[in-house]
Structures are given as structure tokens and as C-alpha cells.
mmCIF file of C-alpha atoms in Angstrom:
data_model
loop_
_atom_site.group_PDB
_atom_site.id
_atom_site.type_symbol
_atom_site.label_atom_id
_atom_site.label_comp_id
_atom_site.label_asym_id
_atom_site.label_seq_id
_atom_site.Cartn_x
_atom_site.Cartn_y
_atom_site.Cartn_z
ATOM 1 C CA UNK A 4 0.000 0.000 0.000
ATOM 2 C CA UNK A 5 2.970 2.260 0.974
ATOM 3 C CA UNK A 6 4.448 1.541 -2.119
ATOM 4 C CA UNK A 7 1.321 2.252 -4.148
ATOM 5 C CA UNK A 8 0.530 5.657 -1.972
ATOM 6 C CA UNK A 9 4.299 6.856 -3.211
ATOM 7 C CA UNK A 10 4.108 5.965 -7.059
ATOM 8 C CA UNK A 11 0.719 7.657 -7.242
ATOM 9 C CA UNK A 12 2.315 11.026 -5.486
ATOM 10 C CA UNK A 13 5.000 10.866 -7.762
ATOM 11 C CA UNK A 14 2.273 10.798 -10.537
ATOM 12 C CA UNK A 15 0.143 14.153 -8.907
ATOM 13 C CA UNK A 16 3.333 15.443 -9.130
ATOM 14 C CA UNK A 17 4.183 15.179 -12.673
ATOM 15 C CA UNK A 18 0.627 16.297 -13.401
ATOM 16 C CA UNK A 19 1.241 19.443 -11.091
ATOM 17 C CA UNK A 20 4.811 20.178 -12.973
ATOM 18 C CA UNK A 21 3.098 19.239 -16.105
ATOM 19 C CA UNK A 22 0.784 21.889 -15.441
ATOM 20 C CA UNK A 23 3.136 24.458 -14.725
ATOM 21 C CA UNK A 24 4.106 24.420 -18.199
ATOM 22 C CA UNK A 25 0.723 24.512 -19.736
ATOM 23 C CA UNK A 26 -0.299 27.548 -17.990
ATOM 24 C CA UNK A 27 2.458 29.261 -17.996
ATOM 25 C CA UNK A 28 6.133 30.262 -15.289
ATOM 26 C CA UNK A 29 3.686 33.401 -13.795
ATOM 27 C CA UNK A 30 1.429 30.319 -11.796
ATOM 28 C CA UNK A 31 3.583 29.393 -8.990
ATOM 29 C CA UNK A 32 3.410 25.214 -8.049
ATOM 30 C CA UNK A 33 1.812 24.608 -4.762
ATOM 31 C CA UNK A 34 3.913 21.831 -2.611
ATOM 32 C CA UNK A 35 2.742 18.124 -3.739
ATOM 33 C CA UNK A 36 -0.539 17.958 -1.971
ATOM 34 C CA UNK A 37 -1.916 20.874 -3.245
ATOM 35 C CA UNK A 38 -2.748 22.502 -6.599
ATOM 36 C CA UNK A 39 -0.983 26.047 -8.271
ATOM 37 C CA UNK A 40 -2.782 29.054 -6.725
ATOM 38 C CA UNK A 41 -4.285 29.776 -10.426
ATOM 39 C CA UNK A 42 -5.970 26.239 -10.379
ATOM 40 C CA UNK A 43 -9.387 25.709 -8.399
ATOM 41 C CA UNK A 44 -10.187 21.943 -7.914
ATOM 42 C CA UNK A 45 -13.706 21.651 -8.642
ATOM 43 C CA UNK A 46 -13.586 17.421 -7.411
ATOM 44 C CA UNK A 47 -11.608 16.042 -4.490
ATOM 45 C CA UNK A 48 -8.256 15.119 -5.898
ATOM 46 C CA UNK A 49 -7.551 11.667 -6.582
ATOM 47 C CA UNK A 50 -4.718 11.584 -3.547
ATOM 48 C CA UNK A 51 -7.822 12.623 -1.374
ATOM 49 C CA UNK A 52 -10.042 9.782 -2.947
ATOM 50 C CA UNK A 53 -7.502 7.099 -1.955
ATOM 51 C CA UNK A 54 -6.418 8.034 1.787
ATOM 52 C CA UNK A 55 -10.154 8.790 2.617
ATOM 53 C CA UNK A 56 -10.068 4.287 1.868
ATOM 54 C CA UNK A 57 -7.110 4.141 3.828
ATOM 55 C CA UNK A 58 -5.913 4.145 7.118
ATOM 56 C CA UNK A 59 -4.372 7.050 6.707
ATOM 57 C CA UNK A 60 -5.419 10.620 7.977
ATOM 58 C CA UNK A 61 -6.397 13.635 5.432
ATOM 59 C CA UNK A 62 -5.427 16.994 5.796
ATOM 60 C CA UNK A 63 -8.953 18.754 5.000
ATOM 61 C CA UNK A 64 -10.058 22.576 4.679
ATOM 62 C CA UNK A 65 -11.889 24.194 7.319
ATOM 63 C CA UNK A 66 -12.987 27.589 6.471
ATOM 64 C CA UNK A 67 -13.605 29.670 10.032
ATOM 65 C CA UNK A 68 -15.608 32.305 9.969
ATOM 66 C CA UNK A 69 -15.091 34.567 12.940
ATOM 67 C CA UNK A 70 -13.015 37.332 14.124
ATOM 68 C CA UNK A 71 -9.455 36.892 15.121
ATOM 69 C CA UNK A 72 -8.635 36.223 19.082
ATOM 70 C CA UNK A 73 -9.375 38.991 21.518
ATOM 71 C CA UNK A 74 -6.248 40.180 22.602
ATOM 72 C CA UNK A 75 -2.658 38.482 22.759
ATOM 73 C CA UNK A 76 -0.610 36.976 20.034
ATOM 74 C CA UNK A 77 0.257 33.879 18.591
ATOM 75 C CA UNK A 78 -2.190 31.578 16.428
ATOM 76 C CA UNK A 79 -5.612 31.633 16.728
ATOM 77 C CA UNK A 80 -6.528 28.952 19.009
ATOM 78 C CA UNK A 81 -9.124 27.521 16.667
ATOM 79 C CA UNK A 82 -6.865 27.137 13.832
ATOM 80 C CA UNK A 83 -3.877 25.842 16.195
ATOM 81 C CA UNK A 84 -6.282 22.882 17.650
ATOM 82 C CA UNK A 85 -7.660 21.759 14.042
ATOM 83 C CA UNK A 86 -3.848 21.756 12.907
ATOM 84 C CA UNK A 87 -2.980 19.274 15.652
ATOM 85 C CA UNK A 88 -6.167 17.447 14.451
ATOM 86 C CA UNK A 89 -4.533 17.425 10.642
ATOM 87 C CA UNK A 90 -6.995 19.558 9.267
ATOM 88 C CA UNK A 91 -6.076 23.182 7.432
ATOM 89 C CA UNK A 92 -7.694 25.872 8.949
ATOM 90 C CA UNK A 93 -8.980 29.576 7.194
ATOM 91 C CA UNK A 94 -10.297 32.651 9.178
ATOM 92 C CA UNK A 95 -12.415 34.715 7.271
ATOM 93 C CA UNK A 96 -12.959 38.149 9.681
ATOM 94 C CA UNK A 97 -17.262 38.309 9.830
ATOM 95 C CA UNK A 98 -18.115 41.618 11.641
ATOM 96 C CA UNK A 99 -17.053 45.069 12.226
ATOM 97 C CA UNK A 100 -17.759 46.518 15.457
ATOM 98 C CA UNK A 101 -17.933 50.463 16.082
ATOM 99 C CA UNK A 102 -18.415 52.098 19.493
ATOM 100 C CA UNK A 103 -20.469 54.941 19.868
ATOM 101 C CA UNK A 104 -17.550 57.361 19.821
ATOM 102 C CA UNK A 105 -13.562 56.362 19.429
ATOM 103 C CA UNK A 106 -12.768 59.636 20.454
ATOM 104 C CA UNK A 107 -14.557 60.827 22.825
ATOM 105 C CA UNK A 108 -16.881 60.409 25.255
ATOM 106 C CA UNK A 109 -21.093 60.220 23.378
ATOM 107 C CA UNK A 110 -23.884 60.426 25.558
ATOM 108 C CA UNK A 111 -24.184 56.693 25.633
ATOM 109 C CA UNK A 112 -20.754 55.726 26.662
ATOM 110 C CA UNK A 113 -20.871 59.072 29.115
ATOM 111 C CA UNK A 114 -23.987 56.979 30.522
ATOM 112 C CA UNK A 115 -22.234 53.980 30.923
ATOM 113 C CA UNK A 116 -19.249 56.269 32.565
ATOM 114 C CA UNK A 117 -21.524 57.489 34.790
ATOM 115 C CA UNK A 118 -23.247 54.145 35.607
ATOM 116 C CA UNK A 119 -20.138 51.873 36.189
ATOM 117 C CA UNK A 120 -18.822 54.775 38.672
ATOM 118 C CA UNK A 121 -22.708 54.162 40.679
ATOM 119 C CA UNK A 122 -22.251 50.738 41.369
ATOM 120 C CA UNK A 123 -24.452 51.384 44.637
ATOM 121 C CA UNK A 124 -27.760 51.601 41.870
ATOM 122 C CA UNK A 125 -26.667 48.392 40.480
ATOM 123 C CA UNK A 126 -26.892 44.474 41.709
ATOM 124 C CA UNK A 127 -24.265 43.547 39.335
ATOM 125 C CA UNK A 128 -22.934 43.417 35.835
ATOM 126 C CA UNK A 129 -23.725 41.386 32.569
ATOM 127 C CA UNK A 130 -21.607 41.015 30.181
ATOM 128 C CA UNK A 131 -22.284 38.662 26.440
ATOM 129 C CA UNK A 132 -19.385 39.575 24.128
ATOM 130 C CA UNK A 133 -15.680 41.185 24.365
ATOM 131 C CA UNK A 134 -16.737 44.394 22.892
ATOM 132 C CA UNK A 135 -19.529 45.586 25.723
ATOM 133 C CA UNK A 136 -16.201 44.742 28.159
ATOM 134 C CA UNK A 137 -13.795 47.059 25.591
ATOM 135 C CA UNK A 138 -16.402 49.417 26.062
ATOM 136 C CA UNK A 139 -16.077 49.756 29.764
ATOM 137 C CA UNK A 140 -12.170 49.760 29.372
ATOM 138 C CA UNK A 141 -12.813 52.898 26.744
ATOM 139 C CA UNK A 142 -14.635 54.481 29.958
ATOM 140 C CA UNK A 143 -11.602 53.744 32.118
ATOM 141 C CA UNK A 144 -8.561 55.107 29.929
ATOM 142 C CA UNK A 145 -8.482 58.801 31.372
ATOM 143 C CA UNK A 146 -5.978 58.174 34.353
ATOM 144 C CA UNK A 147 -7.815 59.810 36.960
ATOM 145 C CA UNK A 148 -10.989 57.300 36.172
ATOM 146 C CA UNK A 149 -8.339 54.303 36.221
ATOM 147 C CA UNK A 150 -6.886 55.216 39.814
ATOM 148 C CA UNK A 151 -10.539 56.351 41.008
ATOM 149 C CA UNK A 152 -11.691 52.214 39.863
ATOM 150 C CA UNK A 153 -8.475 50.693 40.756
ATOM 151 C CA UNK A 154 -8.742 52.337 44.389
ATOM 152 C CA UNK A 155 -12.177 51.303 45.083
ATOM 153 C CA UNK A 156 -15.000 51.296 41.961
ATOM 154 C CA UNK A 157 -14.086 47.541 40.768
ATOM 155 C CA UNK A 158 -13.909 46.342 44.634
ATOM 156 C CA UNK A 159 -17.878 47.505 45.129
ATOM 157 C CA UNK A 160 -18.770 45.784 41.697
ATOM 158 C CA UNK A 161 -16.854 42.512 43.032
ATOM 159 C CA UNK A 162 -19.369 42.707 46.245
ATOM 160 C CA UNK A 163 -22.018 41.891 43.569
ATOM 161 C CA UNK A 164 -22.174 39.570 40.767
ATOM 162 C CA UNK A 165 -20.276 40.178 37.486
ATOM 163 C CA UNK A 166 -21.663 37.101 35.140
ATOM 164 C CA UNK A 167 -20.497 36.651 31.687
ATOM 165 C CA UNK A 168 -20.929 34.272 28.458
ATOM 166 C CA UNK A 169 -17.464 32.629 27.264
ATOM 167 C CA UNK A 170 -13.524 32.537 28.340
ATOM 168 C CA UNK A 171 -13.087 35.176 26.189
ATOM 169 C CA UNK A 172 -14.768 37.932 27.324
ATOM 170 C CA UNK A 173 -14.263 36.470 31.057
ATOM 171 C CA UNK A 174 -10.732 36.988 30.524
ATOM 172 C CA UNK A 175 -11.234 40.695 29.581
ATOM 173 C CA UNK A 176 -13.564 41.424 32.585
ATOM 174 C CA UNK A 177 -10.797 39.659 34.835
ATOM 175 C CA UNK A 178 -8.520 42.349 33.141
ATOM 176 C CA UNK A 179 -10.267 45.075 34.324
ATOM 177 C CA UNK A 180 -9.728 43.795 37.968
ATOM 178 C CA UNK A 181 -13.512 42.272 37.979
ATOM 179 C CA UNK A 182 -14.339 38.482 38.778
ATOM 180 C CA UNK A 183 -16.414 36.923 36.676
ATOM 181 C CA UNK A 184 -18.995 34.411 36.749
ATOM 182 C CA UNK A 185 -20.716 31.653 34.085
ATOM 183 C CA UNK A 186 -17.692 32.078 31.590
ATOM 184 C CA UNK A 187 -19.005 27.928 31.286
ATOM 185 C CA UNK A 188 -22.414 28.715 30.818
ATOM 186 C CA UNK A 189 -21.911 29.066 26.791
ATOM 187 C CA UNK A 190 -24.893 30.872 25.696
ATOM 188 C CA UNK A 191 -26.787 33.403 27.328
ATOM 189 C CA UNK A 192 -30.225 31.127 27.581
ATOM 190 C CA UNK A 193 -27.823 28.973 29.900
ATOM 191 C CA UNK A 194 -26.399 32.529 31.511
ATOM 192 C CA UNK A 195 -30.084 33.576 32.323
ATOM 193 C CA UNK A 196 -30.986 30.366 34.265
ATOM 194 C CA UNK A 197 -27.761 31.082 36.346
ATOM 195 C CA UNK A 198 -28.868 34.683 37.143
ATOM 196 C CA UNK A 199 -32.465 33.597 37.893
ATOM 197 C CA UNK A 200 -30.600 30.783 40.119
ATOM 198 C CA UNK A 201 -28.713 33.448 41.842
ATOM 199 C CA UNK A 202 -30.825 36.405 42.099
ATOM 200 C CA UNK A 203 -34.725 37.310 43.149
ATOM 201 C CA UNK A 204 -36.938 39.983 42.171
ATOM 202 C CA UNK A 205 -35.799 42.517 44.877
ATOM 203 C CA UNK A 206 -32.167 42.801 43.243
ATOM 204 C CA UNK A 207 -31.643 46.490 41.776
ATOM 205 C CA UNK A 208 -31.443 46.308 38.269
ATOM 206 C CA UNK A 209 -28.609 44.435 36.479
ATOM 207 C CA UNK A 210 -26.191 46.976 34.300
ATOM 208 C CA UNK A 211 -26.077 45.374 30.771
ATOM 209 C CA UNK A 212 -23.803 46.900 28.367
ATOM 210 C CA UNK A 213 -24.373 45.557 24.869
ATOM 211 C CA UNK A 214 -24.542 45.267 20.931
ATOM 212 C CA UNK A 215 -26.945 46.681 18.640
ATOM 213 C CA UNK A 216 -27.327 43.067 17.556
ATOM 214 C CA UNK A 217 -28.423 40.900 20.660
ATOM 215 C CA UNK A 218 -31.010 37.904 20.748
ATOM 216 C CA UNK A 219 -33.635 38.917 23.304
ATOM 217 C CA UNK A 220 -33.340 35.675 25.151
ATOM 218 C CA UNK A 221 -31.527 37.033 27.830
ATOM 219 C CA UNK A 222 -33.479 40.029 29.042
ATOM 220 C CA UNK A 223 -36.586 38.823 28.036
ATOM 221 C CA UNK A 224 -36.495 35.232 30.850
ATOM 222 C CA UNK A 225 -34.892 38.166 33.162
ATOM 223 C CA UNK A 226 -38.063 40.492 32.990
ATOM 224 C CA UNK A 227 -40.530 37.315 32.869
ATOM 225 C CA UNK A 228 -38.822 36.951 36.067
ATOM 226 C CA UNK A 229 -38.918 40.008 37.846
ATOM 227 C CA UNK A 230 -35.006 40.876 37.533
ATOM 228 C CA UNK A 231 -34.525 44.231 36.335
ATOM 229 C CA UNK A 232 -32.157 45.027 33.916
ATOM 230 C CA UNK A 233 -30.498 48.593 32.643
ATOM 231 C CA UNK A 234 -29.417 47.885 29.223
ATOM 232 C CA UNK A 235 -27.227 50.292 27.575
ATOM 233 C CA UNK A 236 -26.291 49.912 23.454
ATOM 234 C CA UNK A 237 -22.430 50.532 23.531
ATOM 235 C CA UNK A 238 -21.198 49.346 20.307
ATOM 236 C CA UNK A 239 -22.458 48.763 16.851
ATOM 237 C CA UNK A 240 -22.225 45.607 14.748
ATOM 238 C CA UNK A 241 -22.168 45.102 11.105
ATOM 239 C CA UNK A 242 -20.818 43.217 8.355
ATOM 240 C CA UNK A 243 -16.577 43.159 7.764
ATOM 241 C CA UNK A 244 -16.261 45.804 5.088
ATOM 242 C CA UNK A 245 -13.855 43.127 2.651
ATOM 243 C CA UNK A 246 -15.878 40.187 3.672
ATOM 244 C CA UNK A 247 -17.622 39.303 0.364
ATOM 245 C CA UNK A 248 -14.134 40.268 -1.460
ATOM 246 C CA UNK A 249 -12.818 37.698 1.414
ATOM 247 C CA UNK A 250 -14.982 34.921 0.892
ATOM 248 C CA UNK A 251 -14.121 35.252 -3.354
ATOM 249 C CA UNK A 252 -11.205 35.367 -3.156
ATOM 250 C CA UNK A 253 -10.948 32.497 -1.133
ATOM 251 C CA UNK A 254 -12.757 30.551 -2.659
ATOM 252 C CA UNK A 255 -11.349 31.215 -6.036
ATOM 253 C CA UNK A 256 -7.643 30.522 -4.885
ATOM 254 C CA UNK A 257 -8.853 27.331 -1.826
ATOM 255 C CA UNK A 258 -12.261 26.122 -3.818
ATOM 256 C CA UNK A 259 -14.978 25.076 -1.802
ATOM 257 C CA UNK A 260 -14.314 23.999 1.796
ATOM 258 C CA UNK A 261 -14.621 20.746 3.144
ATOM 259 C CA UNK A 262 -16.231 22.189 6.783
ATOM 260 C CA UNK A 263 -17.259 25.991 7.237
ATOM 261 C CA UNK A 264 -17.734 26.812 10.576
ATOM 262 C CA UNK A 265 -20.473 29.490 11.991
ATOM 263 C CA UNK A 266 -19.771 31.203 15.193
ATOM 264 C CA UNK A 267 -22.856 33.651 14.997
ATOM 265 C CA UNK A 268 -25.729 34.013 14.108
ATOM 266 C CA UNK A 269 -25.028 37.251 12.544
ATOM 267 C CA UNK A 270 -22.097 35.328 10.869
ATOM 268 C CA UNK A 271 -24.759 33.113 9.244
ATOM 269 C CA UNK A 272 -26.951 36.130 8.627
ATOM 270 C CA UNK A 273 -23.911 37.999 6.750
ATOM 271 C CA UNK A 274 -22.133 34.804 4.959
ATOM 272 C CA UNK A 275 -24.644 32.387 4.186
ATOM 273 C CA UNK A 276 -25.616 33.945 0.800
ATOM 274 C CA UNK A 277 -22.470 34.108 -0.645
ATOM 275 C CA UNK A 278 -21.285 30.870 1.031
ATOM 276 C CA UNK A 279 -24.411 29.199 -1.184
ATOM 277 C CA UNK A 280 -23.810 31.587 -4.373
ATOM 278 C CA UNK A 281 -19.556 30.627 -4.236
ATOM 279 C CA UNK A 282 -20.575 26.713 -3.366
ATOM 280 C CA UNK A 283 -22.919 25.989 -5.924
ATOM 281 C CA UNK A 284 -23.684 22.166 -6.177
ATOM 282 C CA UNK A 285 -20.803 21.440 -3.991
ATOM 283 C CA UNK A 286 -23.091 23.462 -1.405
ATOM 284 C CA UNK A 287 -24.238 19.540 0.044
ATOM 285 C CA UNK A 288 -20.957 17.770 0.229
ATOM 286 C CA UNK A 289 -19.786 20.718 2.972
ATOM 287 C CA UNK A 290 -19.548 19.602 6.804
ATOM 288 C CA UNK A 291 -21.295 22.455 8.210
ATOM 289 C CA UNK A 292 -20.948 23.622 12.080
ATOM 290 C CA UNK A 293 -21.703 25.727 15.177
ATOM 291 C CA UNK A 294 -19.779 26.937 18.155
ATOM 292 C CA UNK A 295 -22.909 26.493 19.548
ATOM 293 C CA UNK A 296 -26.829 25.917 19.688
ATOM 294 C CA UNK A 297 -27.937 29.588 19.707
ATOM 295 C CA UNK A 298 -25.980 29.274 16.365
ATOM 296 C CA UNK A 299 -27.050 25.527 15.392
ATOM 297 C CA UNK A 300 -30.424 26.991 15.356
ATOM 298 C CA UNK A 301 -29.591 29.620 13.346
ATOM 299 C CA UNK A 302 -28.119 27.591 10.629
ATOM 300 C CA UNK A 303 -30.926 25.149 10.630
ATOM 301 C CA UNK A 304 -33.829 27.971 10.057
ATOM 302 C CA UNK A 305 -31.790 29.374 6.590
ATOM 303 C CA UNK A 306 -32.264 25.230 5.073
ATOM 304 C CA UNK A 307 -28.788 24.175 5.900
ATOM 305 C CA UNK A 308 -27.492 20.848 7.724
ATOM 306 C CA UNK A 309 -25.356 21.284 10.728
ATOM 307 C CA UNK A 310 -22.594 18.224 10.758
ATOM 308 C CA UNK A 311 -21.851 19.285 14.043
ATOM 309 C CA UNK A 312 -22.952 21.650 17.074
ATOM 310 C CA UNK A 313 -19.302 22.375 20.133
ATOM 311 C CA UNK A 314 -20.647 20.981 22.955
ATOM 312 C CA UNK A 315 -18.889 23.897 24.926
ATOM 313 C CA UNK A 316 -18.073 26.803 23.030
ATOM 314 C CA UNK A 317 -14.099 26.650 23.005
ATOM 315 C CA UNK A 318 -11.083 25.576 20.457
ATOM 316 C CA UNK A 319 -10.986 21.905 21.550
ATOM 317 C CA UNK A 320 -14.867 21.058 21.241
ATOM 318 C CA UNK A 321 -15.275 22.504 18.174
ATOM 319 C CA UNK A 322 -12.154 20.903 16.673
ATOM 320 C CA UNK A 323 -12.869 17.670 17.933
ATOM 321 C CA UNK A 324 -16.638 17.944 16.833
ATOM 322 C CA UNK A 325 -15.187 19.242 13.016
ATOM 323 C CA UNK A 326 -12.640 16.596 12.824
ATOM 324 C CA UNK A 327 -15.030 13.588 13.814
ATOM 325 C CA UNK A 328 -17.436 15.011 10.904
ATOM 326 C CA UNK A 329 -14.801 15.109 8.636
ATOM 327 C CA UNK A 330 -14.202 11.415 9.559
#
């Protein structure tokens, strides 16, 4: 079989050379399992036809679409724990995000200012997404606010309950010198039965910095409740200005993916129409999947077929859940 695997790759690779000279020294040869950057497979190749009836693991494409990591450096933890999985990873940035004023203070993040330096009128803090907790650190950058919260604002919000969806954005509110709670709870359905596990009616209101785009799952079991909330729109969301230009050229130079993974459903909102236009009939042979069910569902109500839903919504479950329906 060895022996077989190694005269066909010397084959692919005379075809690739082959090629070379048929279209011409300006399209640059791709290493042996791949094709030159002017050539767009529109069928597996043939080396990917045999391993899939081997033993014998296949690197596949995974396109990603989602923003890059919140803070830090290094690879995008995603893409790192598909590589070590064998797969090929792509992120495609989905969304822009613009806060009411860069530069200075609007009247909404001057609210917020004013509200995060009150804790006293507040039982605690929700946060959903990195940018509502960039949005507070915005509010904090003048050096007399900093000292002011570092000496004793943050200690009277850690008296109450600061609860947030995801590692990520727990990480950023642990930044700010806050301590988080529910970073495990994965959605903000899950997040709500937490608060409504912790709280009662006679809490003041909750201070709830957050997106122009947000599901009303949240706030709505909180006021069917009886737990207050102040909600406060910091940021804006919208599509990535060079994501259609993104998603052509990538397909043009990749073709089709053999996963694409959703990590909002905004993402699916923005994407799924050129995803579908780009895919044509290979639209059916893709391994669709989720970070998580808020975003499973989303998937399912536009028609498509979700391979696979993370279980929690981090690096590892999703990788392992991609991987296994790449399988």
C-alpha cells in the first residue's frame, strides 16, 4: 500500500509540474498535496479519494468564519487545535464593530461612565461579548478614572455579581480587575438560568452593556422573572467591510471547503448567501458547524445541515466535533 501511496504522489506530481508548463512560469506550483494558486479543484483530488479508503489521515479545509482572538498573540486557538487534528484551517474576519464614539466620550458611553462609577444603583454586571467589556475599558482610559476604579470602583462591583458568556470575554472582565462568573455557561439562555438561580426579584437592576445586535433571550427570561435590567447599546455591529471580497477570493484561490464553521448568528446572517452563491452544487458535500446551539439553530432555520454543534463553546470542542465530521 505504501508503495502504491508513493508511485501515485510521484504521478500528482508530474501532473502538477506538467501543469506548470501549460499555464504558464507566472502560476507558482503549490507543494505536492496541493494545486498552483491559479488552479481551483472543482472534485476532491484523486490523492484525497484514496487516503479517505485508507488508514491514513487527510489533511482537509476548514474555512472559520469569525473574528481573530481577543487580545494576545500567537495563532488563533481555533486554527492551532484543528492543525494538531490534521486539518487546514482559514479565518475569514465576519463583523465590524464600532463604538459609539472612538474619540470621545457620546452620551451613551458618558452613561455607561456614569453608571459603572454608581455601582451602589446596580446588583451587578452582565456582560455577552468582548466588545460591551472594551467598552467599559474605553470608559476607564483617562488616568484619573483608572486610579478612582483601581482604588475602590471595581472592589464595590466585586461585592455583587459580574456574570459573563465565554472565556473570552471572562478573561477581559478579569482584566479590568472584575471576577467573573458563568464564563461555562456558553450561551446566554444557559447565563439567564444562572442569574435567575442566583438572584430574586428585589435585586436592583442588572447593568447590561451591549450590541446593537443581541437575541432577546436574555433580558426577556430576566423580565418574565422580575429581575430588572439597565441595558445600555455601547457598540455597533455590522458586516466586515472586505468580507464578500474575502470569501471570493478564497474561494477562487482554496475552492470550496470541506467544513465551514459558523460562530454567529449574525455570521450566518452575513455569509450564508455568498457561502451558497460561491458553493454551488458542492453546497451539500460541505460539513457544516456551530460553536454552539444559539448558532445551530440559526443555521438550521436558513435550510442548511449542521454536521456538528461544540458541545462547549471553546477551540478543543469545536475541533474535535469538526474533525469527527470530517471522519
Amino acid at each position: 500500500m505504501v508503495r502504491a501511496m508513493k508511485t501515485v504522489d510521484s504521478w500528482l506530481n508530474s501532473i502538477v509540474i506538467s501543469r506548470r508548463h501549460m499555464t504558464g512560469a507566472g502560476c507558482n506550483v503549490s507543494p505536492l498535496w496541493g494545486y498552483p494558486p491559479c488552479y481551483t479543484p472543482r472534485q476532491p483530488s484523486v490523492l484525497k479519494l484514496l487516503h479517505r479508503g485508507s488508514e491514513s489521515s487527510v489533511e482537509m479545509h476548514v474555512l472559520l468564519l469569525k473574528e481573530p482572538r481577543e487580545g494576545g498573540s500567537g495563532p488563533d486557538p481555533y486554527i492551532k487545535e484543528l492543525a494538531s487534528r490534521g486539518h487546514n484551517a482559514t479565518l475569514i474576519p465576519v463583523l465590524s464593530f464600532t463604538f459609539v464614539s472612538l474619540n470621545t466620550l457620546s452620551d451613551k458611553l458618558l452613561s455607561l461612565l456614569l453608571q459603572l462609577f454608581q455601582p451602589e444603583q446596580h446588583g451587578g454586571l452582565i456582560f455577552t461579548s468582548p466588545r460591551a467589556v472594551e467598552a467599559v475599558k474605553m470608559c476607564l482610559e483617562d488616568d484619573e478614572r483608572t486610579e478612582q476604579w483601581n482604588m475602590d470602583i471595581k472592589d464595590k462591583w466585586n461585592a455583587k455579581s459580574i456574570y459573563v458568556v465565554g472565556k473570552a470575554t471572562a478573561t477581559l472582565v478579569e482584566n479590568l480587575g472584575l471576577v467573573p462568573l458563568g464564563e461555562d455557561t456558553g450561551t446566554a439562555d444557559v447565563l439567564s438560568r444562572l442569574i435567575l438561580e442566583r438572584e430574586d426579584a428585589n435585586i436592583l437592576p442588572l447593568l447590561f452593556p451591549c450590541g446593537s445586535i443581541k437575541r432577546e433571550v436574555l433580558p426577556t427570561a430576566l423580565r418574565e422573572n422580575g429581575v430588572s435590567l439597565d441595558t445600555l447599546m455601547v457598540y455597533q455591529t455590522a458586516p466586515h467591510p472586505d468580507l464578500e471580497k474575502n470569501l471570493k477570493n478564497h474561494f477562487t484561490e482554496q475552492g470550496v471547503p470541506d467544513s465551514i464553521a459558523f460562530f454567529s448568528p449574525s455570521g450566518v446572517k452575513f455569509c450564508l448567501e455568498t457561502v451558497r452563491r460561491l458553493s454551488g452544487e458542492q453546497l451539500m458535500q460541505i460539513k457544516f458547524a456551530a460553536i454552539g446551539p444559539t448558532t445551530a439553530e440559526a443555521m438550521t432555520a436558513e435550510g442548511l445541515s449542521v454536521s456538528c454543534s461544540a458541545d462547549k463553546p471553546t477551540a478543543e470542542h469545536l475541533a474535535a466535533g469538526i474533525a469527527k465530521a470530517l471522519q
